[in-house]
Short mmCIF file of C-alpha atoms and ligand atoms in Angstrom, two decimals:
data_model
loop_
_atom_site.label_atom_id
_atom_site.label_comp_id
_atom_site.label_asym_id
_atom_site.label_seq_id
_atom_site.Cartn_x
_atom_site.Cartn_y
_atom_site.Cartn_z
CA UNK A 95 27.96 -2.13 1.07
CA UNK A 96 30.63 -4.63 1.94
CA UNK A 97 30.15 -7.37 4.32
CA UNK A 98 32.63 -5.69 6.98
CA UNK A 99 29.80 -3.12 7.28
CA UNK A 100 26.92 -5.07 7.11
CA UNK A 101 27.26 -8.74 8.25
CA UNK A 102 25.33 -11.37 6.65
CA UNK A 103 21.99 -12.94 7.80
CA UNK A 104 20.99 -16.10 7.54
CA UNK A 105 18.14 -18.36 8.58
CA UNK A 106 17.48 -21.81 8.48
CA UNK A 107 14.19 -22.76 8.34
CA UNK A 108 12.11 -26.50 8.19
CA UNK A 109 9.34 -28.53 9.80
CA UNK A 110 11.26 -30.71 13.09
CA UNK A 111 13.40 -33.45 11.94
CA UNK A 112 14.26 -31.41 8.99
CA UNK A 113 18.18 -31.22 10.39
CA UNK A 114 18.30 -27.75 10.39
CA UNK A 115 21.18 -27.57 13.22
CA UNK A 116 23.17 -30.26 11.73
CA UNK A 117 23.40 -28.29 8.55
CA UNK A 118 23.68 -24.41 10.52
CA UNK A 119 26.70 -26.13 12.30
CA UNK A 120 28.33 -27.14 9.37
CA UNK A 121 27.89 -24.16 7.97
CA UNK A 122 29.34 -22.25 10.30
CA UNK A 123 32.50 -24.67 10.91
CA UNK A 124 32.81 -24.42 6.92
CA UNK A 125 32.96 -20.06 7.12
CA UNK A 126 34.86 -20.26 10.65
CA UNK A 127 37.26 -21.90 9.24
CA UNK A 128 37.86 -19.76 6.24
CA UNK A 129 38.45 -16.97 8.77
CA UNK A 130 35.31 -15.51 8.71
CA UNK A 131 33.35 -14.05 12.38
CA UNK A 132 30.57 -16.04 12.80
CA UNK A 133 27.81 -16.39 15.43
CA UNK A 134 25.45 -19.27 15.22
CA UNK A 135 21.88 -18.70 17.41
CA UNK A 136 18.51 -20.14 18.07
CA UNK A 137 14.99 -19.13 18.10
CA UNK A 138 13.14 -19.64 20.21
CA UNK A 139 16.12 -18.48 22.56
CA UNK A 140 19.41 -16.53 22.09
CA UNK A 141 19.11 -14.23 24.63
CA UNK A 142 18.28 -15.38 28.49
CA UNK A 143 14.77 -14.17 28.25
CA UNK A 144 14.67 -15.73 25.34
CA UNK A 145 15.74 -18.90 26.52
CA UNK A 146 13.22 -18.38 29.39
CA UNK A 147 10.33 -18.23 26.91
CA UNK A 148 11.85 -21.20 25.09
CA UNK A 149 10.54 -23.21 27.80
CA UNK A 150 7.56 -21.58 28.79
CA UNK A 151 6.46 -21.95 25.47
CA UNK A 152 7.87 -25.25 24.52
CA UNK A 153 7.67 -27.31 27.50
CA UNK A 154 4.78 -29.19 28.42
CA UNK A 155 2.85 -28.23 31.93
CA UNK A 156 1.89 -24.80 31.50
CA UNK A 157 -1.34 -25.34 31.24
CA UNK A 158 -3.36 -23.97 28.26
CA UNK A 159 -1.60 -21.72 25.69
CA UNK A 160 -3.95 -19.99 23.50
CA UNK A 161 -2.79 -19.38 19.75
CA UNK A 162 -2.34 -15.50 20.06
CA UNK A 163 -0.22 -15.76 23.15
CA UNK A 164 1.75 -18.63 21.83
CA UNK A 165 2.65 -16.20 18.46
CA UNK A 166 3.58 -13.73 21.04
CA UNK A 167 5.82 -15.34 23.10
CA UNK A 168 7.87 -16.24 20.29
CA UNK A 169 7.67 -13.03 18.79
CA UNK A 170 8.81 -11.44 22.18
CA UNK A 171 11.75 -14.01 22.21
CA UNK A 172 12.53 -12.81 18.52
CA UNK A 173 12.77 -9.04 19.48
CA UNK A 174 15.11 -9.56 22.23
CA UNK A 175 16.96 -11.66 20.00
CA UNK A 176 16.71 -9.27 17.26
CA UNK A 177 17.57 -5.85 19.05
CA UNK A 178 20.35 -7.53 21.76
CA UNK A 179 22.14 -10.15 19.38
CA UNK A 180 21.55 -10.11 15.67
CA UNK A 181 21.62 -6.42 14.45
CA UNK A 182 25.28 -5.56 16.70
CA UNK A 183 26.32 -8.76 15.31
CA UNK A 184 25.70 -7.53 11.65
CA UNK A 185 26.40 -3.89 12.45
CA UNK A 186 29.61 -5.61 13.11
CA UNK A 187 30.31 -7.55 9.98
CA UNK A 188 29.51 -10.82 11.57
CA UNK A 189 27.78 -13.82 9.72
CA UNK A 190 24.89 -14.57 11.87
CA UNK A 191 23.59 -18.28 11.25
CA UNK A 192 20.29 -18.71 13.19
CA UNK A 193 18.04 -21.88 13.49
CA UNK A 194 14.92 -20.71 12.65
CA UNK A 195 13.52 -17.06 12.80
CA UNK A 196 10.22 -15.55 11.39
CA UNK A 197 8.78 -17.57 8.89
CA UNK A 198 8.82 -20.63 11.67
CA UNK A 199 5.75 -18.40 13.24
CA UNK A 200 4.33 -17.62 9.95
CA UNK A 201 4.45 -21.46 9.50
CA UNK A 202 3.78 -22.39 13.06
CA UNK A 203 1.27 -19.77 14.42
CA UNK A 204 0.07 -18.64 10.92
CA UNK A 205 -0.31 -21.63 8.99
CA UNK A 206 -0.64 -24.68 11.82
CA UNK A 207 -2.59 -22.67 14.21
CA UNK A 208 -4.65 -20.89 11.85
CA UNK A 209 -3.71 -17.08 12.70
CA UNK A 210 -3.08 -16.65 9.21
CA UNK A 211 0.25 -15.07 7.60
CA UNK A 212 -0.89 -11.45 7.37
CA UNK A 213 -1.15 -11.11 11.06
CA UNK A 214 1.62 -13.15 12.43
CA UNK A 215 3.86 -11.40 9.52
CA UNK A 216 3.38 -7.84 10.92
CA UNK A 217 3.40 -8.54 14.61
CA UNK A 218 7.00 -9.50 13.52
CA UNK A 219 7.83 -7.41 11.04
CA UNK A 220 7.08 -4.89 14.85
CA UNK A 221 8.97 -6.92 16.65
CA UNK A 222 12.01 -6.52 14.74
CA UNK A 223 11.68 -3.43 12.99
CA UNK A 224 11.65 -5.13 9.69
CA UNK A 225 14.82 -7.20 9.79
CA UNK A 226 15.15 -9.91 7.72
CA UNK A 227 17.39 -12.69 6.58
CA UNK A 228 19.35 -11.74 3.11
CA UNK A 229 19.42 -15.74 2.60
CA UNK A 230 17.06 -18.51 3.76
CA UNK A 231 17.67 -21.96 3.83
CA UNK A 232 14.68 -24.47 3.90
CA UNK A 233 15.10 -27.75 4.46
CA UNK A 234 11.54 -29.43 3.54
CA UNK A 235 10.69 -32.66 4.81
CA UNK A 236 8.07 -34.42 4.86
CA UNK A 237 6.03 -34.72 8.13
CA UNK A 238 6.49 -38.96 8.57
CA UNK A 239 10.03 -38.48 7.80
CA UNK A 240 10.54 -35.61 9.99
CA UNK A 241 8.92 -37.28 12.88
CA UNK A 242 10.52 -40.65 12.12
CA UNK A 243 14.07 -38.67 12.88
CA UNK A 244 13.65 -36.95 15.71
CA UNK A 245 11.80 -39.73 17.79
CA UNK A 246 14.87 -42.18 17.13
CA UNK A 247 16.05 -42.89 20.16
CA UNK A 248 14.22 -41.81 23.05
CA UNK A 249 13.56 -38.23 21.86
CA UNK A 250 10.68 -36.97 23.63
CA UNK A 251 8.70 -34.64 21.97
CA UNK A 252 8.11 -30.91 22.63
CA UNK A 253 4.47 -29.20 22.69
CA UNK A 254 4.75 -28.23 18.99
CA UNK A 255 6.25 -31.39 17.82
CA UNK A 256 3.48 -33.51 19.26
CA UNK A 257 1.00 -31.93 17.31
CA UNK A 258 -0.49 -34.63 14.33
CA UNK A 259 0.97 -35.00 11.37
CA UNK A 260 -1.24 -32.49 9.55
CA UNK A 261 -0.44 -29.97 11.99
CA UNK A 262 2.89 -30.33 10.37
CA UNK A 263 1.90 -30.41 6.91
CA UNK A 264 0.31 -27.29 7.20
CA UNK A 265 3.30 -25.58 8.21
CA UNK A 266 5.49 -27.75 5.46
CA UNK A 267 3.14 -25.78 2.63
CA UNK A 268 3.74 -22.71 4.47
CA UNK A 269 7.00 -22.52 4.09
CA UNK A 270 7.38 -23.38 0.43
CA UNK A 271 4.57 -21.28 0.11
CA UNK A 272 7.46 -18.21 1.33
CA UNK A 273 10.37 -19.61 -0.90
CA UNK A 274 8.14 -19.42 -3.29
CA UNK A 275 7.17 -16.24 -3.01
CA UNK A 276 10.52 -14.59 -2.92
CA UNK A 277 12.51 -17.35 -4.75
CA UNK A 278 15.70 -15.03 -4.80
CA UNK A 279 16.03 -15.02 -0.64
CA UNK A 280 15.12 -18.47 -0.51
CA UNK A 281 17.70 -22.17 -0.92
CA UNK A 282 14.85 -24.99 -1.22
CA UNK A 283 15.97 -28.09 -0.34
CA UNK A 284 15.03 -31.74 0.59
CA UNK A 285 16.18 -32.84 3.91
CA UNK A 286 16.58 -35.96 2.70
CA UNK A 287 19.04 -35.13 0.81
CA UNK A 288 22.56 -36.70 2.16
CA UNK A 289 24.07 -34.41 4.82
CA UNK A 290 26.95 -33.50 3.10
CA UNK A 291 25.50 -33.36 -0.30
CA UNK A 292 23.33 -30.99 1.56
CA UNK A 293 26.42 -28.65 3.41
CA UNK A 294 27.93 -28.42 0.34
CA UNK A 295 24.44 -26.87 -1.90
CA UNK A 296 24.50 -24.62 1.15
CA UNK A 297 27.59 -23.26 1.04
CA UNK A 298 28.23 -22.82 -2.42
CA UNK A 299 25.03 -20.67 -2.11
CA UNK A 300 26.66 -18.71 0.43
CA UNK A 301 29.89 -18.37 -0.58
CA UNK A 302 28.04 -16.79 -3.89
CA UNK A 303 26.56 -14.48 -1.80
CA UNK A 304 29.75 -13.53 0.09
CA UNK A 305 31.70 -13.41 -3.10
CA UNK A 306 28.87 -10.89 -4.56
CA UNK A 307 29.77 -8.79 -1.01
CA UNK A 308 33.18 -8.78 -0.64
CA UNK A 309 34.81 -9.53 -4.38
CA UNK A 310 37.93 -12.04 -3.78
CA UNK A 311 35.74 -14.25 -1.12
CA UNK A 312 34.48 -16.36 -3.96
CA UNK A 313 36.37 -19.41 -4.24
P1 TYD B 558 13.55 -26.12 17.46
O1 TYD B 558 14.50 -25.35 18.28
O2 TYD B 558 13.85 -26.27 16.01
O3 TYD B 558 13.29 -27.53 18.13
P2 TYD B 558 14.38 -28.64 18.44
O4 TYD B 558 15.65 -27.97 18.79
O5 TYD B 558 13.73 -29.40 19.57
O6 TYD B 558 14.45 -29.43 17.17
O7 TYD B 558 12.12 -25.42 17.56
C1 TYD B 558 11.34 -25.54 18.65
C2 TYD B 558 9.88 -25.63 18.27
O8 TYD B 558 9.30 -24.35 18.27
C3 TYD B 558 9.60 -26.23 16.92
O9 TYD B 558 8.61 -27.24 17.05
C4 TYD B 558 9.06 -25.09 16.11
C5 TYD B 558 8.48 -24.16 17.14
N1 TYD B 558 8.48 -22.72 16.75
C6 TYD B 558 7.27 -22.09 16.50
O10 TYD B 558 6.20 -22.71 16.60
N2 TYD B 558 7.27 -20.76 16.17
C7 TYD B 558 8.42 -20.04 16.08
O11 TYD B 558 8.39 -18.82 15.78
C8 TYD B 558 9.68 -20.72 16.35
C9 TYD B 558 10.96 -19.96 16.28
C10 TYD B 558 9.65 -22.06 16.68
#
């Protein structure tokens, strides 16, 4: 099926600091630009409820938030986002470019909370009816470096980036632990890697895929 029917997915994925939305942006100025529909979104958020559970979940002051209802909340977020945003937006033929999707709660909730992959995996795999990313791109960082980046300046931290650095190495094995396991869906690369070094990996990787889709894209 040709992209015009189908869209094309893609995540970016990465511990925080990783520059995931640097790299999504570029991406999508890069495929704007040659005339290709393109809708960049978040997760948590990219829908207003799921915006609203962005900050219930992330925020600090909400008192306790037990594992299981922390995996939920973001999986609730992810099938709003899912059903109301990303499938019309493929059904479409757009190129949806979201910052993070499931494997950040396999990683997250599975892997740094301890609810394991199995679970967390099907209560999204429900929440979306199975939709997944044709391409992901992980940015792996390592957790000093990734919190070195996003506290410079006067960042404050949110309640998942506070969490001690082997919290975040955890969820840094996690995710290579996915690329790994389906190396074909998966673009592995070190954050710190210069940033346009970096954009331009990603979007020969994608313009590959595009070509494959819709023959004459390829440059
Ligand atoms: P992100 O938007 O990348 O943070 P920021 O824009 O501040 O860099 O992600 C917010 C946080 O939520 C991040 O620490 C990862 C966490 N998260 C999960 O724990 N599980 C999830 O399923 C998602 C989508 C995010």
């Amino acid at each position: 099926m040709s992209i015009q029917s189908t869209g094309l997915f893609i995540a970016f994925e990465g511990g925080d600091g990783a520059g995931k939305s640097t790299q999504a942006a570029r991406l999508s100025d890069a495929l704007e630009s040659r005339g290709l529909s393109v809708l960049r979104t978040r997760e948590p958020g990219g829908t207003p409820i799921g915006e609203k559970l962005r900050s219930l979940v992330l925020d600090h002051g909400h008192g306790t938030i037990d594992a299981r209802t922390e995996a939920l909340m973001f999986a609730a977020a992810r099938a709003a986002h899912a059903h109301q945003v990303i499938r019309p937006a493929l059904a479409s033929g757009t190129v949806v470019i979201t910052d993070r999707y499931i494997d950040s709660s396999v990683a997250y909730q599975g892997a740094g909370r301890g609810l394991g992959a199995e679970g967390v995996l099907s209560l999204n795999e429900w929440a979306t009816e199975g939709l997944h990313p044709h391409l992901t791109v992980l940015l792996d960082v390592d957790p000093a470096d990734g919190r070195q980046r996003r506290t410079a300046g006067d960042a404050t931290e949110d309640r998942l980036e506070s969490e001690p650095d082997d919290f975040h190495s955890a969820i840094r094995h996690a995710f290579l632990d996915l690329a790994q396991a389906a190396p074909s869906s998966y673009l592995v690369l070190p954050a710190s890697e210069e940033i346009d070094a970096l954009a331009a990996r990603i979007l020969e990787r994608v313009e590959s895929l595009l070509g494959d889709r819709v023959p004459g894209l390829r440059p």
